[in-house]
Amino acid sequence: MRQLSLNRRAIGIAACVLATIAAGVLVRARLSSAAEGAALVRGNAPGEWRFWGADAWSTRYSPLTQIDASNFANLQVAWQWNASQFGEDEYYRTTPLYANGRLFTVASTRRVAAAIDPGTGKTLWHWGLDEGLRWQKAPRQFAGRGLAYWSDGPNERVIVVTPGYHLASIDAKTGTPDPRFGKNGVVDLMNGLGYPLVPWAVDDSGPLIISDAAPPRKARTGEKWDSVRKIGADGTIGIDPAIGQIANSSPAIVVNDVIIVGNSAVHGYFPIRTHNMPGAIRGFDVHTGRQLWKFNLIPQPGEFGAETWTKGSKVGSDGVGKNDAWAPYSADPELGLVYIPVGMPLMDEYGGHRPGANLFGTSLVALDVKTGKRRWHYQFVHHDIWDYDTPMAPNLLDVTVNGQRRKIVAQTTKQGWVYALDRLTGEPVWPIVETPVLQSEVPGEQTWPTQPIPSRPEPYSQQGLVESDLIDYTPAIKDSALKLAKRCRMGPYFIPASLADGTGASGYRCSWYAPGASGGVNIDGGTAADPETGRIYVGSQSGLSTIQVQKDPCSEFRYSSPHDSCGLIGALPAPAGYVAQSGSARGNGFEGRAAGSQIGGVSILKPKPLGGVTAYDMNSGDKIWWVPNGISTPVATNDALFAGVTLPPQPGRGQAQIITTKTLVIYGTGRSGGPPRPPFHLYAVDKATGKDVGQVQIPAKTTAVPMTFMHQGRQYIVFATGAGANTALVALTLPHGAEGSGGARRR
Amino acid sequence: MKPQLLIGVASPLILSVVVSATACAQKARTERTTLAGVYSEPQAARGQDLYAGMCKSCHAAATHTGVAFEKSWNGHPLSELFGFISTRMPKNEPGSLAPEEYIDVLAYLLKLNQMPAGPAELPPDTTVLGAIRIQTHAAAKPPIR
């Protein structure tokens, strides 16, 4: 968008703040709120959607009843809002908010914030920030998952965290930055972390390359901007890039007038440097933008948990980095606690540079909203070497367990388990047992000896690979499947990566990897929680891939999954005798990957009711029902091995994107679920039974969790779709006259 | 029937045997390359959207174009690149697209490398893909982002 085209000369933030009010389209504040006069429930006005996860508890629940089983299939597209008008994106991963008669969203790689008239889809205002090199080298250059909303009655604010890591407070009515907040409405989040800010420069005009290649650097004294080659120093100030990179992809959460903001980091797939910036959570005063507190997600020397980094945890040390809490957060405003799902430490598949349990990596941390002090924490994976970042806002629920009323928090994870914890203490609701696990054969890797395994509820995704998981339709099929399975290291769960060159003690070149790096649950899917029944509905995938590590010749890491960083800006020089591999010889060939789990196109895994949508009763820990994600795929093969065998269908792919209402569980299939070609659908099932109650054709697959709200007597469902230059919000509602009487009913 | 997605470890070997058994002169006359318009425009357009949604988060277009692409893939059969992306990509969830989606993405990768479109779609069929050789333009440049 034009307003945002970079002005390399004047990068001062004040000059960069752009606000536009679409002429003449001012919504009267009290226009149509479903919430008029209604008290907030879990921080949300009933019938609205004020938080990424609907309310502070991240329930994704709405008490609305206008759309129900009888009319779901009649839903029609009310409007589509073109998000690409603000530029391209990756896939559009935003869940909008609805508050007090307006819809709010973000759009494009610049993360432009916008308000939309919910009845017509017209843009009311938009706002964006020109962030110079901070945007160009941002590790998360996309619209992000959304924004936060705050109101004290007369005042309403939309809180945006930008790709270049600024925090902005925008007047929700006008789109104007709040002049009392930070500097002209903006706080520089790179400030206040305790690192020096320096002028930046770049040596190329492209983005950061996975993970930390082609980074920006500290500018030389007097360095200027070369506007022809688009390199040099443009006046951007930021944290010294030698310390690492910092990013943001999820909205902040506002609890009791405190904005709680964390960060994401570089991807952990193929870092070149063995240190990077650690994650931190901070609280800011919603009125002024003043930083109130900071909590280190890698405890620094002297802090609680520092001893879980046996080689030391000091920023800048070998092996120290990440533990970033990149998913959205949940909170209990009454308890004054915010629940932070934390990602893993630096380098996804190899932990040899960071021996120890690595707190607060792959944990849930409960912080006091007022002080930022840790109330409790629970680590799901000790010394994570599986990329099992905690990927999703946890769900808060009040349930009755063994006759006792309990306040719990349920965290669904990539690991395929839901961990149920007491919300006040972090104690497991049902036993979670530290269980011995397989140990790594990779030099330098000190696998943690045990992992906590939940005794209930049962998992929603395939766990590891053992003999009884294999197809056994005939003895010959069973034999072939077992032979294939034995090519990679097997085990019940948490199988450490094997050395790709087969030089480990067992000689394996691969290990089975289930759930894989994308879960289980990941950010695309996740969980809706039903406050009426204490049930949760989990959208997950279930699959089987493999994991292996080898030396990247131009990275500081001793091992990583097969990769070659040589030649990238910022990589180490290629060692003597280095020869680049080409074609399928790259890495270790591809027989050990997903390919290796099929015979003639048939997976060696028995089809099971895993992935898809799983309902659990969190009062009892029982699994209640399961449905596939939209469609089951018929399986057919020419392979003679399967002659005469009727093959059961495979449960659907991808991660269902779920919300729940008074009666329904509504979901889209997500970008990698459902059929590969149109028509695409939004699905509804009876939330009590999982029984299909209808589907409605939609213009494109959902790419983020939908949301729903009541506006001027009509219930809408809105969701993001698309990628690249074809991104949109789609709004569905019932045809005029078909709203029925349900419109007025609210809990 | 679902098209067969995967080529086994042995396939490239078999292929090379086939190729070497063919007279060179004949090969030059009959072998199709990616410069012969092997995918269609609408297919590449679908692939572009899929790429933006499923691949771009980890890849600058430069990874798949110009010298980088040439070094890795020039002269290899197209089935090999199809095998690579459909079994190893996306890196964090290999195999998570349908064959029809991978082949669309592959069409887009060819377009990114300025290989011409033609009338017909590229099918997700390793036999067909095994008979098409990847040939890059000498001077293919990465597109402007």
mmCIF file of N, CA, C and O in Angstrom, chain A residues 417-469:
data_model
loop_
_atom_site.group_PDB
_atom_site.id
_atom_site.type_symbol
_atom_site.label_atom_id
_atom_site.label_comp_id
_atom_site.label_asym_id
_atom_site.label_seq_id
_atom_site.Cartn_x
_atom_site.Cartn_y
_atom_site.Cartn_z
ATOM 1 N N TRP A 417 -1.325 -34.939 23.219
ATOM 2 C CA TRP A 417 -2.002 -35.084 24.499
ATOM 3 C C TRP A 417 -2.589 -33.760 24.944
ATOM 4 O O TRP A 417 -2.059 -32.681 24.618
ATOM 5 N N VAL A 418 -3.691 -33.856 25.700
ATOM 6 C CA VAL A 418 -4.176 -32.698 26.426
ATOM 7 C C VAL A 418 -3.716 -32.879 27.877
ATOM 8 O O VAL A 418 -3.914 -33.935 28.476
ATOM 9 N N TYR A 419 -3.039 -31.867 28.385
ATOM 10 C CA TYR A 419 -2.556 -31.891 29.762
ATOM 11 C C TYR A 419 -3.539 -31.066 30.586
ATOM 12 O O TYR A 419 -3.721 -29.868 30.321
ATOM 13 N N ALA A 420 -4.183 -31.709 31.573
ATOM 14 C CA ALA A 420 -5.163 -31.025 32.417
ATOM 15 C C ALA A 420 -4.507 -30.670 33.747
ATOM 16 O O ALA A 420 -4.028 -31.550 34.461
ATOM 17 N N LEU A 421 -4.475 -29.372 34.052
ATOM 18 C CA LEU A 421 -3.784 -28.897 35.256
ATOM 19 C C LEU A 421 -4.724 -28.033 36.084
ATOM 20 O O LEU A 421 -5.635 -27.390 35.543
ATOM 21 N N ASP A 422 -4.499 -28.018 37.385
ATOM 22 C CA ASP A 422 -5.225 -27.105 38.259
ATOM 23 C C ASP A 422 -4.775 -25.678 37.923
ATOM 24 O O ASP A 422 -3.587 -25.394 37.864
ATOM 25 N N ARG A 423 -5.736 -24.804 37.724
ATOM 26 C CA ARG A 423 -5.431 -23.445 37.264
ATOM 27 C C ARG A 423 -4.742 -22.613 38.341
ATOM 28 O O ARG A 423 -4.076 -21.633 38.059
ATOM 29 N N LEU A 424 -4.961 -22.965 39.614
ATOM 30 C CA LEU A 424 -4.362 -22.194 40.712
ATOM 31 C C LEU A 424 -2.955 -22.661 41.047
ATOM 32 O O LEU A 424 -2.110 -21.878 41.442
ATOM 33 N N THR A 425 -2.727 -23.978 40.895
ATOM 34 C CA THR A 425 -1.465 -24.543 41.391
ATOM 35 C C THR A 425 -0.593 -25.188 40.324
ATOM 36 O O THR A 425 0.588 -25.428 40.548
ATOM 37 N N GLY A 426 -1.178 -25.512 39.178
ATOM 38 C CA GLY A 426 -0.417 -26.230 38.160
ATOM 39 C C GLY A 426 -0.333 -27.728 38.408
ATOM 40 O O GLY A 426 0.293 -28.455 37.630
ATOM 41 N N GLU A 427 -0.970 -28.216 39.471
ATOM 42 C CA GLU A 427 -0.974 -29.664 39.756
ATOM 43 C C GLU A 427 -1.808 -30.395 38.709
ATOM 44 O O GLU A 427 -2.896 -29.937 38.358
ATOM 45 N N PRO A 428 -1.329 -31.563 38.235
ATOM 46 C CA PRO A 428 -2.128 -32.355 37.295
ATOM 47 C C PRO A 428 -3.473 -32.752 37.898
ATOM 48 O O PRO A 428 -3.556 -33.092 39.080
ATOM 49 N N VAL A 429 -4.535 -32.692 37.087
ATOM 50 C CA VAL A 429 -5.864 -33.084 37.531
ATOM 51 C C VAL A 429 -5.933 -34.614 37.622
ATOM 52 O O VAL A 429 -6.477 -35.162 38.564
ATOM 53 N N TRP A 430 -5.378 -35.290 36.627
ATOM 54 C CA TRP A 430 -5.209 -36.749 36.660
ATOM 55 C C TRP A 430 -3.707 -37.011 36.617
ATOM 56 O O TRP A 430 -2.961 -36.176 36.081
ATOM 57 N N PRO A 431 -3.253 -38.146 37.139
ATOM 58 C CA PRO A 431 -1.811 -38.371 37.220
ATOM 59 C C PRO A 431 -1.114 -38.189 35.869
ATOM 60 O O PRO A 431 -1.616 -38.641 34.837
ATOM 61 N N ILE A 432 -0.009 -37.497 35.876
ATOM 62 C CA ILE A 432 0.864 -37.394 34.704
ATOM 63 C C ILE A 432 2.202 -37.986 35.164
ATOM 64 O O ILE A 432 2.827 -37.455 36.076
ATOM 65 N N VAL A 433 2.588 -39.099 34.547
ATOM 66 C CA VAL A 433 3.650 -39.926 35.118
ATOM 67 C C VAL A 433 4.974 -39.717 34.386
ATOM 68 O O VAL A 433 5.051 -39.893 33.164
ATOM 69 N N GLU A 434 6.018 -39.340 35.125
ATOM 70 C CA GLU A 434 7.358 -39.272 34.540
ATOM 71 C C GLU A 434 7.775 -40.683 34.154
ATOM 72 O O GLU A 434 7.879 -41.569 34.998
ATOM 73 N N THR A 435 7.982 -40.901 32.860
ATOM 74 C CA THR A 435 8.173 -42.249 32.333
ATOM 75 C C THR A 435 9.498 -42.306 31.569
ATOM 76 O O THR A 435 9.779 -41.416 30.768
ATOM 77 N N PRO A 436 10.319 -43.335 31.796
ATOM 78 C CA PRO A 436 11.572 -43.448 31.042
ATOM 79 C C PRO A 436 11.302 -43.485 29.538
ATOM 80 O O PRO A 436 10.333 -44.118 29.094
ATOM 81 N N VAL A 437 12.144 -42.805 28.758
ATOM 82 C CA VAL A 437 11.970 -42.751 27.304
ATOM 83 C C VAL A 437 13.281 -43.147 26.617
ATOM 84 O O VAL A 437 14.339 -43.191 27.245
ATOM 85 N N LEU A 438 13.186 -43.413 25.311
ATOM 86 C CA LEU A 438 14.365 -43.782 24.521
ATOM 87 C C LEU A 438 15.434 -42.686 24.603
ATOM 88 O O LEU A 438 15.102 -41.510 24.707
ATOM 89 N N GLN A 439 16.690 -43.092 24.522
ATOM 90 C CA GLN A 439 17.796 -42.132 24.605
ATOM 91 C C GLN A 439 18.469 -41.985 23.244
ATOM 92 O O GLN A 439 18.515 -42.913 22.440
ATOM 93 N N SER A 440 19.008 -40.798 23.019
ATOM 94 C CA SER A 440 19.609 -40.470 21.727
ATOM 95 C C SER A 440 20.962 -41.152 21.533
ATOM 96 O O SER A 440 21.681 -41.407 22.491
ATOM 97 N N GLU A 441 21.284 -41.413 20.253
ATOM 98 C CA GLU A 441 22.608 -41.942 19.904
ATOM 99 C C GLU A 441 23.459 -40.868 19.240
ATOM 100 O O GLU A 441 24.552 -41.150 18.754
ATOM 101 N N VAL A 442 22.936 -39.654 19.172
ATOM 102 C CA VAL A 442 23.645 -38.586 18.472
ATOM 103 C C VAL A 442 24.714 -37.998 19.399
ATOM 104 O O VAL A 442 24.405 -37.657 20.541
ATOM 105 N N PRO A 443 25.962 -37.901 18.922
ATOM 106 C CA PRO A 443 27.032 -37.402 19.781
ATOM 107 C C PRO A 443 26.695 -36.049 20.400
ATOM 108 O O PRO A 443 26.217 -35.147 19.705
ATOM 109 N N GLY A 444 26.915 -35.933 21.679
ATOM 110 C CA GLY A 444 26.707 -34.667 22.382
ATOM 111 C C GLY A 444 25.290 -34.493 22.899
ATOM 112 O O GLY A 444 25.034 -33.623 23.723
ATOM 113 N N GLU A 445 24.364 -35.304 22.411
ATOM 114 C CA GLU A 445 22.967 -35.144 22.845
ATOM 115 C C GLU A 445 22.743 -35.856 24.168
ATOM 116 O O GLU A 445 23.014 -37.057 24.273
ATOM 117 N N GLN A 446 22.259 -35.122 25.163
ATOM 118 C CA GLN A 446 21.896 -35.743 26.433
ATOM 119 C C GLN A 446 20.389 -35.702 26.574
ATOM 120 O O GLN A 446 19.829 -34.764 27.144
ATOM 121 N N THR A 447 19.748 -36.742 26.034
ATOM 122 C CA THR A 447 18.286 -36.839 26.097
ATOM 123 C C THR A 447 17.869 -36.821 27.563
ATOM 124 O O THR A 447 18.526 -37.430 28.406
ATOM 125 N N TRP A 448 16.772 -36.142 27.869
ATOM 126 C CA TRP A 448 16.270 -36.201 29.245
ATOM 127 C C TRP A 448 15.752 -37.626 29.496
ATOM 128 O O TRP A 448 15.096 -38.200 28.632
ATOM 129 N N PRO A 449 16.064 -38.217 30.656
ATOM 130 C CA PRO A 449 15.747 -39.642 30.846
ATOM 131 C C PRO A 449 14.252 -39.962 30.867
ATOM 132 O O PRO A 449 13.848 -41.074 30.516
ATOM 133 N N THR A 450 13.422 -39.013 31.284
ATOM 134 C CA THR A 450 11.979 -39.293 31.386
ATOM 135 C C THR A 450 11.192 -38.163 30.728
ATOM 136 O O THR A 450 11.706 -37.064 30.532
ATOM 137 N N GLN A 451 9.939 -38.457 30.414
ATOM 138 C CA GLN A 451 9.000 -37.416 29.981
ATOM 139 C C GLN A 451 7.686 -37.651 30.707
ATOM 140 O O GLN A 451 7.329 -38.795 31.010
ATOM 141 N N PRO A 452 6.947 -36.573 30.988
ATOM 142 C CA PRO A 452 5.655 -36.729 31.677
ATOM 143 C C PRO A 452 4.573 -37.213 30.711
ATOM 144 O O PRO A 452 4.325 -36.567 29.696
ATOM 145 N N ILE A 453 3.982 -38.348 31.006
ATOM 146 C CA ILE A 453 2.963 -38.948 30.128
ATOM 147 C C ILE A 453 1.604 -38.901 30.840
ATOM 148 O O ILE A 453 1.423 -39.522 31.886
ATOM 149 N N PRO A 454 0.637 -38.163 30.277
ATOM 150 C CA PRO A 454 -0.684 -38.062 30.917
ATOM 151 C C PRO A 454 -1.396 -39.417 30.956
ATOM 152 O O PRO A 454 -1.374 -40.160 29.976
ATOM 153 N N SER A 455 -2.028 -39.733 32.089
ATOM 154 C CA SER A 455 -2.781 -40.983 32.181
ATOM 155 C C SER A 455 -4.179 -40.823 31.585
ATOM 156 O O SER A 455 -4.779 -41.781 31.135
ATOM 157 N N ARG A 456 -4.695 -39.628 31.583
ATOM 158 C CA ARG A 456 -5.932 -39.295 30.882
ATOM 159 C C ARG A 456 -5.947 -37.813 30.563
ATOM 160 O O ARG A 456 -5.268 -37.075 31.236
ATOM 161 N N PRO A 457 -6.732 -37.399 29.575
ATOM 162 C CA PRO A 457 -7.470 -38.199 28.599
ATOM 163 C C PRO A 457 -6.513 -38.928 27.641
ATOM 164 O O PRO A 457 -5.337 -38.603 27.588
ATOM 165 N N GLU A 458 -7.079 -39.883 26.894
ATOM 166 C CA GLU A 458 -6.266 -40.592 25.905
ATOM 167 C C GLU A 458 -5.862 -39.633 24.782
ATOM 168 O O GLU A 458 -6.528 -38.623 24.554
ATOM 169 N N PRO A 459 -4.757 -39.929 24.086
ATOM 170 C CA PRO A 459 -4.261 -38.983 23.073
ATOM 171 C C PRO A 459 -5.182 -38.865 21.857
ATOM 172 O O PRO A 459 -5.992 -39.753 21.597
ATOM 173 N N TYR A 460 -5.035 -37.754 21.131
ATOM 174 C CA TYR A 460 -5.836 -37.526 19.918
ATOM 175 C C TYR A 460 -5.026 -37.699 18.648
ATOM 176 O O TYR A 460 -5.534 -37.472 17.551
ATOM 177 N N SER A 461 -3.735 -38.058 18.773
ATOM 178 C CA SER A 461 -2.907 -38.268 17.581
ATOM 179 C C SER A 461 -2.043 -39.506 17.763
ATOM 180 O O SER A 461 -1.761 -39.907 18.892
ATOM 181 N N GLN A 462 -1.627 -40.063 16.646
ATOM 182 C CA GLN A 462 -0.723 -41.215 16.656
ATOM 183 C C GLN A 462 0.507 -40.910 17.524
ATOM 184 O O GLN A 462 1.113 -39.858 17.422
ATOM 185 N N GLN A 463 0.857 -41.868 18.377
ATOM 186 C CA GLN A 463 2.017 -41.721 19.256
ATOM 187 C C GLN A 463 3.111 -42.669 18.811
ATOM 188 O O GLN A 463 2.965 -43.890 18.923
ATOM 189 N N GLY A 464 4.221 -42.148 18.330
ATOM 190 C CA GLY A 464 5.346 -42.991 17.953
ATOM 191 C C GLY A 464 4.916 -44.072 16.971
ATOM 192 O O GLY A 464 3.946 -43.911 16.214
ATOM 193 N N LEU A 465 5.636 -45.186 16.960
ATOM 194 C CA LEU A 465 5.257 -46.304 16.098
ATOM 195 C C LEU A 465 5.700 -47.603 16.764
ATOM 196 O O LEU A 465 6.887 -47.816 17.000
ATOM 197 N N VAL A 466 4.713 -48.445 17.077
ATOM 198 C CA VAL A 466 5.004 -49.775 17.623
ATOM 199 C C VAL A 466 4.293 -50.811 16.742
ATOM 200 O O VAL A 466 3.443 -50.456 15.931
ATOM 201 N N GLU A 467 4.684 -52.068 16.934
ATOM 202 C CA GLU A 467 4.212 -53.117 16.034
ATOM 203 C C GLU A 467 2.685 -53.158 15.907
ATOM 204 O O GLU A 467 2.147 -53.349 14.811
ATOM 205 N N SER A 468 1.997 -52.952 17.023
ATOM 206 C CA SER A 468 0.531 -53.074 16.973
ATOM 207 C C SER A 468 -0.133 -51.939 16.199
ATOM 208 O O SER A 468 -1.331 -51.984 15.935
ATOM 209 N N ASP A 469 0.633 -50.906 15.829
ATOM 210 C CA ASP A 469 0.075 -49.815 15.015
ATOM 211 C C ASP A 469 -0.002 -50.184 13.540
ATOM 212 O O ASP A 469 -0.598 -49.457 12.743
#
